Tab-separated table of C-alpha atoms in Angstrom:
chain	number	residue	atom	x	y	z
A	1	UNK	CA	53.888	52.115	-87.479
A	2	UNK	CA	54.333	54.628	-89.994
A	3	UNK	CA	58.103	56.688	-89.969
A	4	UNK	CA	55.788	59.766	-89.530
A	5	UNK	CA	54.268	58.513	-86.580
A	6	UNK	CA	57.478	57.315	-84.930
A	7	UNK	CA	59.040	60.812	-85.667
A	8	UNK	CA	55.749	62.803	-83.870
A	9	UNK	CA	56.403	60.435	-81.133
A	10	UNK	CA	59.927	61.335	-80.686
A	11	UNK	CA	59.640	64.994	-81.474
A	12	UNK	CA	56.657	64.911	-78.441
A	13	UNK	CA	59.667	63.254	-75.854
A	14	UNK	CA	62.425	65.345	-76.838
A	15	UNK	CA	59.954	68.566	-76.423
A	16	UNK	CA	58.749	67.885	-72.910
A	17	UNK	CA	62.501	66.757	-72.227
A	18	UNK	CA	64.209	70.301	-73.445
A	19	UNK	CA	61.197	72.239	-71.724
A	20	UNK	CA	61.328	70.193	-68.291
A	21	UNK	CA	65.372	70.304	-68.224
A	22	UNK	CA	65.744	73.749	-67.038
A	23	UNK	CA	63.414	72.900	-64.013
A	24	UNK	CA	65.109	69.627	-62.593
A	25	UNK	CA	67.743	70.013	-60.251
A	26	UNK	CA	69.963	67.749	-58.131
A	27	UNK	CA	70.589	68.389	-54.408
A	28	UNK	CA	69.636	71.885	-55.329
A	29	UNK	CA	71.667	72.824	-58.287
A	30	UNK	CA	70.354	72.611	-62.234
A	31	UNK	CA	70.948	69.567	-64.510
A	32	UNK	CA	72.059	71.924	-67.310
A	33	UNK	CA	72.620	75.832	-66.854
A	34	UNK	CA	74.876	78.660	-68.115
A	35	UNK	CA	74.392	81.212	-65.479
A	36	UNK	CA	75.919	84.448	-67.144
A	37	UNK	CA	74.261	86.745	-63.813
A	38	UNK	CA	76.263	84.415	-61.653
A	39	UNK	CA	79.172	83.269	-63.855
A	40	UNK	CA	78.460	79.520	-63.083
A	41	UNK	CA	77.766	76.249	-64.971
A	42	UNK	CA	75.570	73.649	-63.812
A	43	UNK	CA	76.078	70.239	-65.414
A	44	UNK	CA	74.335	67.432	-63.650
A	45	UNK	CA	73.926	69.030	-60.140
A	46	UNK	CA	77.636	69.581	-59.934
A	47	UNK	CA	78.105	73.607	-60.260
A	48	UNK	CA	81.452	74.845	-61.605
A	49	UNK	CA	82.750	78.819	-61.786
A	50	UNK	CA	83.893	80.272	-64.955
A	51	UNK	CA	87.290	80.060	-64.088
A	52	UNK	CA	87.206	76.542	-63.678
A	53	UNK	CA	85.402	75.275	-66.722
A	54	UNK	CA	87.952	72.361	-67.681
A	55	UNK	CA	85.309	69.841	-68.544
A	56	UNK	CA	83.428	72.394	-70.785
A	57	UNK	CA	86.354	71.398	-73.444
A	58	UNK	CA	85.824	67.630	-73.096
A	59	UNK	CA	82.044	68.471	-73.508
A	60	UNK	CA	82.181	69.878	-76.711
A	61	UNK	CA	84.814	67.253	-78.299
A	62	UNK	CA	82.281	64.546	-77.755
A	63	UNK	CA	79.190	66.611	-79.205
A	64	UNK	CA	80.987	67.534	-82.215
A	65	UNK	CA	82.536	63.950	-82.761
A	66	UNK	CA	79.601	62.714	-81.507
A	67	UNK	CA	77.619	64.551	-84.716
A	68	UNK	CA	80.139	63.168	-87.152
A	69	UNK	CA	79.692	59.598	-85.706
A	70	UNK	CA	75.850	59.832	-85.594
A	71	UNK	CA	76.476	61.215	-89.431
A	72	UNK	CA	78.549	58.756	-90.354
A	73	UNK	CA	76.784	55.372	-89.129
A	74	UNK	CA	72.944	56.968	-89.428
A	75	UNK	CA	73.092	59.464	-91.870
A	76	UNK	CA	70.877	63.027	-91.133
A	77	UNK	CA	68.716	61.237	-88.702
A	78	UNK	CA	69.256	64.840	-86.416
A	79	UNK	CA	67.721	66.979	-88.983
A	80	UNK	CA	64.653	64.521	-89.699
A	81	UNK	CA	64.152	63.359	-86.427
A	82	UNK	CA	65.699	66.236	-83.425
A	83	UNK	CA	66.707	69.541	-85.458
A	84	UNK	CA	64.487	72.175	-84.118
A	85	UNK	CA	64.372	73.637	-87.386
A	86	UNK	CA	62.533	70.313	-88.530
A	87	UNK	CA	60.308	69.906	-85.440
A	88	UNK	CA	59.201	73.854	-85.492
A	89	UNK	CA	58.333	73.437	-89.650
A	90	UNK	CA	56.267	70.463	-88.645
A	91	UNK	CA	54.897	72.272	-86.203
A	92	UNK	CA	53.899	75.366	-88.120
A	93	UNK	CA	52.970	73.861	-91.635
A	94	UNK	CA	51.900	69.981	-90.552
A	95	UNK	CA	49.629	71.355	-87.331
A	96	UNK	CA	48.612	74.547	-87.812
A	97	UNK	CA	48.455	74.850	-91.268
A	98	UNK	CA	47.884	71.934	-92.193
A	99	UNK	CA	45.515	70.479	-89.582
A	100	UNK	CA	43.973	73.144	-87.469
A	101	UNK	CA	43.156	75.689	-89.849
A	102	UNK	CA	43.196	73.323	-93.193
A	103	UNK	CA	45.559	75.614	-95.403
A	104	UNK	CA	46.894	72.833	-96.875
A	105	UNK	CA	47.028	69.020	-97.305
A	106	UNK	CA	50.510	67.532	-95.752
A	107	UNK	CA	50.848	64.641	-98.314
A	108	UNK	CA	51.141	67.143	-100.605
A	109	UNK	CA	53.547	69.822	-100.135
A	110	UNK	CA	54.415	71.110	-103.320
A	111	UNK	CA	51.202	72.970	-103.871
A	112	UNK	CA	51.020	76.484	-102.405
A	113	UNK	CA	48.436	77.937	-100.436
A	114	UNK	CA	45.838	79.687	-102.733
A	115	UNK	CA	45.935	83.579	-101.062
A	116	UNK	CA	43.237	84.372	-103.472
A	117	UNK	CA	40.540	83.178	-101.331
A	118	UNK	CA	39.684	85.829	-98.267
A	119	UNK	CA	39.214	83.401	-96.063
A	120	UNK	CA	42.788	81.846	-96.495
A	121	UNK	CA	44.509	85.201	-96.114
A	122	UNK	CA	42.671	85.340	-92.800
A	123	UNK	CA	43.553	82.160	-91.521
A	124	UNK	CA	47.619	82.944	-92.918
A	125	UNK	CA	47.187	85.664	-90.137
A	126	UNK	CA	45.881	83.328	-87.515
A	127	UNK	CA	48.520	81.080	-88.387
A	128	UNK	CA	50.842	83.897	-87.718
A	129	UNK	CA	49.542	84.906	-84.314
A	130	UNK	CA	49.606	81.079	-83.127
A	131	UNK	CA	53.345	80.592	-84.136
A	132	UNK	CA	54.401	83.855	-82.645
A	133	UNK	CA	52.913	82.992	-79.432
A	134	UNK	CA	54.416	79.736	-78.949
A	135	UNK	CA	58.043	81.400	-80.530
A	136	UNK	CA	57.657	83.634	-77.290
A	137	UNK	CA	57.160	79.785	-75.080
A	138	UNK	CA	59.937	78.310	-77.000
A	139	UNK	CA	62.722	81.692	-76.541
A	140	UNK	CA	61.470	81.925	-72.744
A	141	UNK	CA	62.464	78.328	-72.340
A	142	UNK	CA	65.637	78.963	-74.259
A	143	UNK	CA	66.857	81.379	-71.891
A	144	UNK	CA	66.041	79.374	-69.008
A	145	UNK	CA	69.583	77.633	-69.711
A	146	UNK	CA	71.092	80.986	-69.078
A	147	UNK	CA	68.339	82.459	-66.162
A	148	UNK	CA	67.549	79.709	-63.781
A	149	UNK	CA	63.909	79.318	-63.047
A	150	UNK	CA	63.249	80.857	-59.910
A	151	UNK	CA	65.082	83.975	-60.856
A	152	UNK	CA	63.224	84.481	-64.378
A	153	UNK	CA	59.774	84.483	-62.592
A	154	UNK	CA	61.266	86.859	-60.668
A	155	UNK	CA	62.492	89.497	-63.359
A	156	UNK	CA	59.845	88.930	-65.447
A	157	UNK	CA	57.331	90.296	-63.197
A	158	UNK	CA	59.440	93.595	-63.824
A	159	UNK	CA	60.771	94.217	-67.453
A	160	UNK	CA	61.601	97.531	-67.109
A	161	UNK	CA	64.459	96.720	-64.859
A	162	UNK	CA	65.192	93.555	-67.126
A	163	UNK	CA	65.121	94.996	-70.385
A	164	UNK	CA	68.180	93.060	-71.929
A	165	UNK	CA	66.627	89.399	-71.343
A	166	UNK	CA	63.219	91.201	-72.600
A	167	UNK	CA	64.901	92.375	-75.446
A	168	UNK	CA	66.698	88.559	-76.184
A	169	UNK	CA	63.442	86.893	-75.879
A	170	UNK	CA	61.230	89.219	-78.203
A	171	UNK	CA	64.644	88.641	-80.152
A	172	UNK	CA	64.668	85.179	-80.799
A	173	UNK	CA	60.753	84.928	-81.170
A	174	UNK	CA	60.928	87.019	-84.130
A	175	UNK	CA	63.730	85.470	-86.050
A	176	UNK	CA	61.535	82.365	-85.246
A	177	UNK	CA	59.022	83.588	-87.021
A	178	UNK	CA	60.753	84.755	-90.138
A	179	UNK	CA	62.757	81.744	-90.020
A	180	UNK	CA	59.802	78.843	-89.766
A	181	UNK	CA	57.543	81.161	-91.862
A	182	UNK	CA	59.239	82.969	-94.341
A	183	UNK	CA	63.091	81.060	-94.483
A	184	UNK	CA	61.232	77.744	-94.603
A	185	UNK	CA	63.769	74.525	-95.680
A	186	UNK	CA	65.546	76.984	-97.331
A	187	UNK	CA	67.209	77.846	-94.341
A	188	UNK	CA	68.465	73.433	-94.567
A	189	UNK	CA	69.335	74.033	-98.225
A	190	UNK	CA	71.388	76.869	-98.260
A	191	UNK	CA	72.730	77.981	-94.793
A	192	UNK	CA	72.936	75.278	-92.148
A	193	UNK	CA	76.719	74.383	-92.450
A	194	UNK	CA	75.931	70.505	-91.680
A	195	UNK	CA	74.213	69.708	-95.108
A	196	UNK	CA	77.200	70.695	-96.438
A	197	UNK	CA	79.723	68.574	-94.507
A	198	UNK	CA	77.330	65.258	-94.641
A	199	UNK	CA	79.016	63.919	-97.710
A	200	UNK	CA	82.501	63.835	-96.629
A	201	UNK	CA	81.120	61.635	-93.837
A	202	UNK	CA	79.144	58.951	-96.020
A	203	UNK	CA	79.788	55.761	-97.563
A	204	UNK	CA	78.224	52.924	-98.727
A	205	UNK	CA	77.807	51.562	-95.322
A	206	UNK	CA	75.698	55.063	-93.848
A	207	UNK	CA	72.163	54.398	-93.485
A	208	UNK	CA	70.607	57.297	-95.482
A	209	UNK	CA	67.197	57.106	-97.440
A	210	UNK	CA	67.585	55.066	-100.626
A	211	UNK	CA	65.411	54.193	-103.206
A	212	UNK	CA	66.338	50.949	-104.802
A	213	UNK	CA	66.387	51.023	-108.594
A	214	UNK	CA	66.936	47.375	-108.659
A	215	UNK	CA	63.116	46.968	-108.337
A	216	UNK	CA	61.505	49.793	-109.164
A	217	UNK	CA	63.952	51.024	-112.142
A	218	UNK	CA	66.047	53.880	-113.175
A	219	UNK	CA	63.891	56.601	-113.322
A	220	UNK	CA	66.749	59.063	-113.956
A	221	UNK	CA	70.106	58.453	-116.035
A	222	UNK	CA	72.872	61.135	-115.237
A	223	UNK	CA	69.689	63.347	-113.525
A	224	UNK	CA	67.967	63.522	-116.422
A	225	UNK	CA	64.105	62.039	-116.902
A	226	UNK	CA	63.984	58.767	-118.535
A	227	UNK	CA	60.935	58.161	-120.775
A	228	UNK	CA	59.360	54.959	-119.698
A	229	UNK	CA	57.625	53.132	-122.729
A	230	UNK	CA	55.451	50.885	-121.075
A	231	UNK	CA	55.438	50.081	-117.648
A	232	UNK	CA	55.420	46.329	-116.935
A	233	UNK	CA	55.329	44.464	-113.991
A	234	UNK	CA	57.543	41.398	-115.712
A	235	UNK	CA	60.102	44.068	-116.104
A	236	UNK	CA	60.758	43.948	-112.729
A	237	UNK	CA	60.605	48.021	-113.039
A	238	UNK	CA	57.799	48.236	-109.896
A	239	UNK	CA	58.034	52.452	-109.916
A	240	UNK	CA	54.619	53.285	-111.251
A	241	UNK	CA	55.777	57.007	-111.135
A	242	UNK	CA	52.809	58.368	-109.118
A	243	UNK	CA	55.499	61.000	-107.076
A	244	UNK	CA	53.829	60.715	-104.360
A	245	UNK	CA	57.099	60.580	-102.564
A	246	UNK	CA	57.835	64.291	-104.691
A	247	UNK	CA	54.836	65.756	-103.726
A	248	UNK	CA	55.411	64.618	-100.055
A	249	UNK	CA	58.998	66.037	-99.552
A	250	UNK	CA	59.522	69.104	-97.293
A	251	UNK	CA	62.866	69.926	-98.933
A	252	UNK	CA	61.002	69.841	-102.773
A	253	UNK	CA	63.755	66.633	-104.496
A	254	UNK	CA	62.962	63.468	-105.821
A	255	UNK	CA	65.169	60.446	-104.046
A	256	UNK	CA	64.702	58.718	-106.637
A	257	UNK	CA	67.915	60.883	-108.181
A	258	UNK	CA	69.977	59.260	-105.457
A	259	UNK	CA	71.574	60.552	-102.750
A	260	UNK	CA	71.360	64.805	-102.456
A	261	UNK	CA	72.253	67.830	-100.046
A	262	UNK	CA	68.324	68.506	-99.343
A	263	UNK	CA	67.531	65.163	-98.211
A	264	UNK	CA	67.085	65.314	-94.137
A	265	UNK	CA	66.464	62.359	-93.657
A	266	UNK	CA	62.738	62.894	-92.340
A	267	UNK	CA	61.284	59.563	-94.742
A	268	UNK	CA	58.102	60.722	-95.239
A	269	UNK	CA	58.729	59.634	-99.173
A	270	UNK	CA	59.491	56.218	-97.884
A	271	UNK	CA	55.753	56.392	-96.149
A	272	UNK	CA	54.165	57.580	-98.818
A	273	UNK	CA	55.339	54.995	-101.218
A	274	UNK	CA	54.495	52.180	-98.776
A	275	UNK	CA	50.833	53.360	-99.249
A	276	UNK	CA	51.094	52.895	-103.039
A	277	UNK	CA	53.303	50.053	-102.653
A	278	UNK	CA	50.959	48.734	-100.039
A	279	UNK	CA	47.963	48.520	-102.274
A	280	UNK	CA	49.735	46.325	-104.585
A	281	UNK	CA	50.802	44.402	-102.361
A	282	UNK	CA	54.655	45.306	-102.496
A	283	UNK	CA	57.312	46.509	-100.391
A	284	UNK	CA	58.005	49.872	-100.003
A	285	UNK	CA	60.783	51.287	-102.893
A	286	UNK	CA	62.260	53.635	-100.580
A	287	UNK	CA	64.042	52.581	-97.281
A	288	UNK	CA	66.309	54.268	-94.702
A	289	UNK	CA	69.549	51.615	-95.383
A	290	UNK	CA	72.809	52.023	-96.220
A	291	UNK	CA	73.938	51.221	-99.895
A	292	UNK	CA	75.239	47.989	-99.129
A	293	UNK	CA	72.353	46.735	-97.655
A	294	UNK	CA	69.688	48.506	-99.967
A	295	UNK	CA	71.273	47.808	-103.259
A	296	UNK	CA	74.372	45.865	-103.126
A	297	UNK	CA	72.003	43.315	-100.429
A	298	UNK	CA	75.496	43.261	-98.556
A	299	UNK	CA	75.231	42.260	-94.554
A	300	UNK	CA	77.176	45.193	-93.070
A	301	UNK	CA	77.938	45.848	-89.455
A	302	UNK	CA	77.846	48.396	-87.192
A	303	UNK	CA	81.460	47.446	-85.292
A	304	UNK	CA	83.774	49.035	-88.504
A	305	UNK	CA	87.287	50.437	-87.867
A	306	UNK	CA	86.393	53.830	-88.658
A	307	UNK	CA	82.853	53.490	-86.196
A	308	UNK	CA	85.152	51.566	-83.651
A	309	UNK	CA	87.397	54.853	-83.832
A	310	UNK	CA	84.441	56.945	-83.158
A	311	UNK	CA	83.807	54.999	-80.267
A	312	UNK	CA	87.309	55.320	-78.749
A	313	UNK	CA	87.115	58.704	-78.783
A	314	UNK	CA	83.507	59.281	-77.339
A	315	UNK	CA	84.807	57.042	-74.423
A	316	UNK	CA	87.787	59.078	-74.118
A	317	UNK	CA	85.963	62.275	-74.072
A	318	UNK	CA	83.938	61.045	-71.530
A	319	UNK	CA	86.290	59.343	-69.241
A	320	UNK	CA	88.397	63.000	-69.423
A	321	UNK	CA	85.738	65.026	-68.282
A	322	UNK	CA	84.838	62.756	-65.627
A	323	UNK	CA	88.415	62.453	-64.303
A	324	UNK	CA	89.204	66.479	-64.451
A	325	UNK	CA	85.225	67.150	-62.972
A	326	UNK	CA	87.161	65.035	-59.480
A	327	UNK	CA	89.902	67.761	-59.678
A	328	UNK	CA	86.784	70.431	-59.049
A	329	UNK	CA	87.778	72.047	-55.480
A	330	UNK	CA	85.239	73.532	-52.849
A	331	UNK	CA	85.901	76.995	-53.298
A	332	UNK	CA	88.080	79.571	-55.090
A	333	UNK	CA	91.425	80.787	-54.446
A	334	UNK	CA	93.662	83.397	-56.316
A	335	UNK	CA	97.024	83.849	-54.584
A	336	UNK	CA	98.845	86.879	-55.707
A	337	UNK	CA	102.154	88.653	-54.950
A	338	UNK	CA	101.762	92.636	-54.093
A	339	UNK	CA	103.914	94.803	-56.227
A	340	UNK	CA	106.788	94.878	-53.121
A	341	UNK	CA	108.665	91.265	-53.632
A	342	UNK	CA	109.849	91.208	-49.715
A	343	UNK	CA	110.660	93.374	-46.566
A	344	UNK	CA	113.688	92.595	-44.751
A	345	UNK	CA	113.849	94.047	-41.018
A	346	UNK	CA	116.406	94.672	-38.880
A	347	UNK	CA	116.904	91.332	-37.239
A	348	UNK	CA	117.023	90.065	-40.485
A	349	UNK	CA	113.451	88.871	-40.392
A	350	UNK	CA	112.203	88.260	-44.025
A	351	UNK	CA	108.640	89.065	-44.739
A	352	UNK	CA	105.928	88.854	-48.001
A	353	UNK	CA	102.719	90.065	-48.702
A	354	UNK	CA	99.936	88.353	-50.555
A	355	UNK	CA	96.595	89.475	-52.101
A	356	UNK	CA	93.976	86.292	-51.574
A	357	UNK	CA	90.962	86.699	-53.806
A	358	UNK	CA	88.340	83.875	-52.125
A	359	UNK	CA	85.326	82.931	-54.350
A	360	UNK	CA	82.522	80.731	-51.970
A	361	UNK	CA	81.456	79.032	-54.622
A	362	UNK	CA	79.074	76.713	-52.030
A	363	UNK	CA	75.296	77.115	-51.338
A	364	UNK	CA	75.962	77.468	-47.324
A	365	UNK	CA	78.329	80.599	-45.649
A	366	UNK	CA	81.292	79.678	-43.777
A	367	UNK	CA	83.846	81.139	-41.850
A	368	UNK	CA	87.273	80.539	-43.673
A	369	UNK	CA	90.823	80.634	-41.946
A	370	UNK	CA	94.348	79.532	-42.946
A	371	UNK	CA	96.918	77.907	-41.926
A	372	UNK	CA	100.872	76.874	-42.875
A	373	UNK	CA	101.578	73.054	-43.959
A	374	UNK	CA	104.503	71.245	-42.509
A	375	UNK	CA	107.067	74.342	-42.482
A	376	UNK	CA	108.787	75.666	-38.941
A	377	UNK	CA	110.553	78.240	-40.589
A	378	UNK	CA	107.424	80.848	-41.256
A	379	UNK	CA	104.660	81.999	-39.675
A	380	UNK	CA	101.289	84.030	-40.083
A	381	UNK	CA	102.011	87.662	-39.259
A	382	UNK	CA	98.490	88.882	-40.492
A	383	UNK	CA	95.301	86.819	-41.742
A	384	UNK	CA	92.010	87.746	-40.183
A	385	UNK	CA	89.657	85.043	-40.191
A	386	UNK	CA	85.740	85.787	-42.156
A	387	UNK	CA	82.674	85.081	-42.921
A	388	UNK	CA	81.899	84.948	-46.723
A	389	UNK	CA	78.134	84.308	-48.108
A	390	UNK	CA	77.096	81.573	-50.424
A	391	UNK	CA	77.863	82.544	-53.748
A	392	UNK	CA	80.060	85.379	-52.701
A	393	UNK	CA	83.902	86.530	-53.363
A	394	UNK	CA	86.460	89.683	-51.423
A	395	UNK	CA	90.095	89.807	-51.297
A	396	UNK	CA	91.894	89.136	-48.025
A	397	UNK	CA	95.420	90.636	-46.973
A	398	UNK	CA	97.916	88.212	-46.084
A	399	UNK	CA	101.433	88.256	-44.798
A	400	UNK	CA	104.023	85.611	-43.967
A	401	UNK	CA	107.518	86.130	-42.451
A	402	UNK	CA	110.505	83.686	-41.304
A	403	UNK	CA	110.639	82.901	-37.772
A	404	UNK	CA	113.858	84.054	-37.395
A	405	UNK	CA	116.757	85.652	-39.119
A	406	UNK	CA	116.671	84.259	-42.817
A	407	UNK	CA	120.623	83.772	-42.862
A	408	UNK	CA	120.182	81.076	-39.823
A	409	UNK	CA	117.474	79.277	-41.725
A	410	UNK	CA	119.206	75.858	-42.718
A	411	UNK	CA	117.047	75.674	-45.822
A	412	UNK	CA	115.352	78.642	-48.020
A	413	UNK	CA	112.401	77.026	-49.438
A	414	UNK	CA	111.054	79.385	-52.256
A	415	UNK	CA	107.806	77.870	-52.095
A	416	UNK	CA	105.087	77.313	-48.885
A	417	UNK	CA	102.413	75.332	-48.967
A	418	UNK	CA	98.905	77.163	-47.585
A	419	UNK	CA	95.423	75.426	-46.437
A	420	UNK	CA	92.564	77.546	-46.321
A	421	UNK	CA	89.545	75.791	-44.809
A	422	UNK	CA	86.064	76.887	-42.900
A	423	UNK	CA	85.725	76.530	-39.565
A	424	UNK	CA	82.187	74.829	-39.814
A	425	UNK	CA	83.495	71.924	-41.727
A	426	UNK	CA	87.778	71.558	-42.236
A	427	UNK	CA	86.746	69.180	-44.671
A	428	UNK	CA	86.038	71.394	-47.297
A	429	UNK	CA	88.976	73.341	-48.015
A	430	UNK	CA	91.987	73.958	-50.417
A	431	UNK	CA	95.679	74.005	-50.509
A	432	UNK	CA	97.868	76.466	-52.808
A	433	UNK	CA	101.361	76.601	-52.912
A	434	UNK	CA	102.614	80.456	-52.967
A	435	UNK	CA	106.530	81.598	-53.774
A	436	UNK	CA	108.192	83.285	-50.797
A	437	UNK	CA	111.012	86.103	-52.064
A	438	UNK	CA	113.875	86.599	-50.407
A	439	UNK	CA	117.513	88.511	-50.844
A	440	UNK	CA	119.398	85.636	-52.508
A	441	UNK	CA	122.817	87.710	-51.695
């Protein structure tokens, strides 16, 4: 099978994976959402608040380290083979300019589309109207990781009342289309930032596209064109210079120059020289292997020090947001001193007052209460028991006092340890440990 064919095959998974995503949930909650409406994140059915987004930082040190690794052992297999910006360009010149309408052949993508003809300008329109209709698909999916299914249906049937997501959506469909159309790989060349990072991360071990001038020849010396006398096979030179693999490439170089910024990796030159290579009965003169293996013919492993330190530190990424996701609690609680640090009666009764800011951050309402942990010397003066919706938050009043005179007490803890719970299940519930003030003369 054919590179091209492998990378339509995984361009068609990862599609119906990113679109399908938004709509699979776990015991009710979304595999993968950034709920701005409800200030949540959903990350593989477990649903965290905004104010507890600990694991988010662990998340993002194993994509980003997770890109260099991928860059370092496999090269720009993301842009060739998962970058949307690669899959949409396929999309738009490969399908439907290339095969539904016929505006151009795909092994040769050099040549421009002749505008001349009438009947190309009106199928360059078509083309338009095809792309900008599934742009408007792909940014309604999009913002399905910030507006979970069931509520987009729902504002979409009124955009009036909606215009901001309306507004985002028509948004991204139209830098889509000036992007894909007009941008083209330019938008690889000259403004992704990872093209430009890719070469501190290679070596002669990185599996990258190489053609192998040990058979077919050096075609350039110091990138400039060598002229070849006569081509002969006892030469061992095996390059008959066709370009097909020129002609082919999306990004417009010639691997046989070596390594460049352009390259993404997407090996349709190595395709297109197995079919001329093929019909002499040869190997292919352009592979996806490291240096090493390519033209040094070096065995080289995947298990190297600095690819064993990736893998440390994926693992440890990992392992970090899985231990702080255990720390997650059931619901939130902000305890907060009032502006008045105590009140000290006559009897010498010491007492404080709290501000409790509860966040049900379940998918059920409950009736929450508190109550005082192991400590004789206070009491609840005022806490009214509630009942707080799924999903909702309010602020409760809350004031402690000593049991007795504070100058009797044979300890003065500065600290007491609160449990608020819900009557329908004591098993979900929190503790928080609040400072009690006091006259210290």
């Amino acid at each position: 099978m054919s590179y091209s064919k492998k990378r339509y095959f995984v361009y068609t998974l990862l599609t119906l994976f990113i679109m399908l995503i938004p709509f699979i949930t776990i015991n009710d909650n979304h595999v993968l959402l950034l709920s701005f409406d409800k200030l949540q994140f959903h990350f593989l059915g477990s649903v965290y608040s905004v104010s507890e987004l600990y694991v988010m930082p662990f998340l993002l040190m194993f994509l980003f380290i997770g890109i260099f690794a991928m860059t370092s052992m496999f090269g720009r297999i993301w842009c060739g083979w998962s970058c949307p910006q690669t899959i949409f360009r396929v999309i738009y010149r490969d399908l439907i300019e290339g095969t539904i309408l016929d505006l151009r052949k795909i092994n040769n993508k050099q040549k421009d589309i002749d505008y001349n003809k009438k009947s190309n300008q009106i199928k360059k329109y078509v083309a338009l109207i095809l792309w900008f209709i599934i742009t408007l698909v792909i940014s309604s999916n999009f913002m399905l990781y910030f507006i979970p299914p069931e509520d987009f249906f729902v504002y979409i049937q009124n955009p009036a009342d909606h215009s901001f997501m309306i507004i985002f959506i028509l948004t991204v469909a139209l830098f889509l289309v000036y992007d894909i159309v007009f941008m083209k790989e330019n938008f690889c060349v000259y403004i992704c930032p990872y093209s430009r990072i890719q070469s501190v991360l290679y070596d002669d071990d990185t599996k990258q596209v190489s053609y192998d001038y040990n058979r077919g020849g050096k075609v350039y010396e110091n990138n400039v064109k060598s002229i070849f006398k006569v081509k002969q096979w006892s030469n061992n030179e095996e390059c008959t210079t066709c370009e097909a693999c020129v002609k082919v490439c999306p990004t417009h170089i010639d691997i046989r120059k070596g390594l460049q910024v352009e390259c993404i990796n997407c090996l349709e030159c190595s395709d297109a020289c197995s079919t001329v290579m093929g019909k002499l009965n040869k190997e292919s003169l352009i592979n996806w292997g490291s240096t090493n293996t390519v033209i040094n013919k070096k065995n080289v492993s995947i298990f190297t020090k600095k690819n064993l330190t990736y893998f440390v530190s994926l693992f440890l990424c990992i392992f970090l947001a899985f231990y702080f996701s255990l720390e997650k609690e059931d619901f939130l609680v902000n305890a907060n001193k009032t502006t008045e640090l105590y009140s000290k009666k006559e009897n010498g009764i010491i007492s404080n007052n709290y501000i409790l800011t509860i966040h049900n951050t379940q998918d059920k309402d409950y009736t929450f209460d508190i109550r005082l942990l192991e400590n004789k010397d206070f009491k609840i003066k005022r806490f009214d028991s509630f009942e707080l919706k799924a999903g909702e938050k309010t602020k409760k009043i809350l004031i402690l006092e000593t049991t007795e005179d504070f100058e009797k007490l044979e300890k003065k803890p500065s600290k007491i340890s609160i449990e608020i719970f819900t009557k329908e299940n004591e098993k979900v519930k929190v503790t928080r440990q609040i400072a009690f003030f006091y006259p210290k003369n």
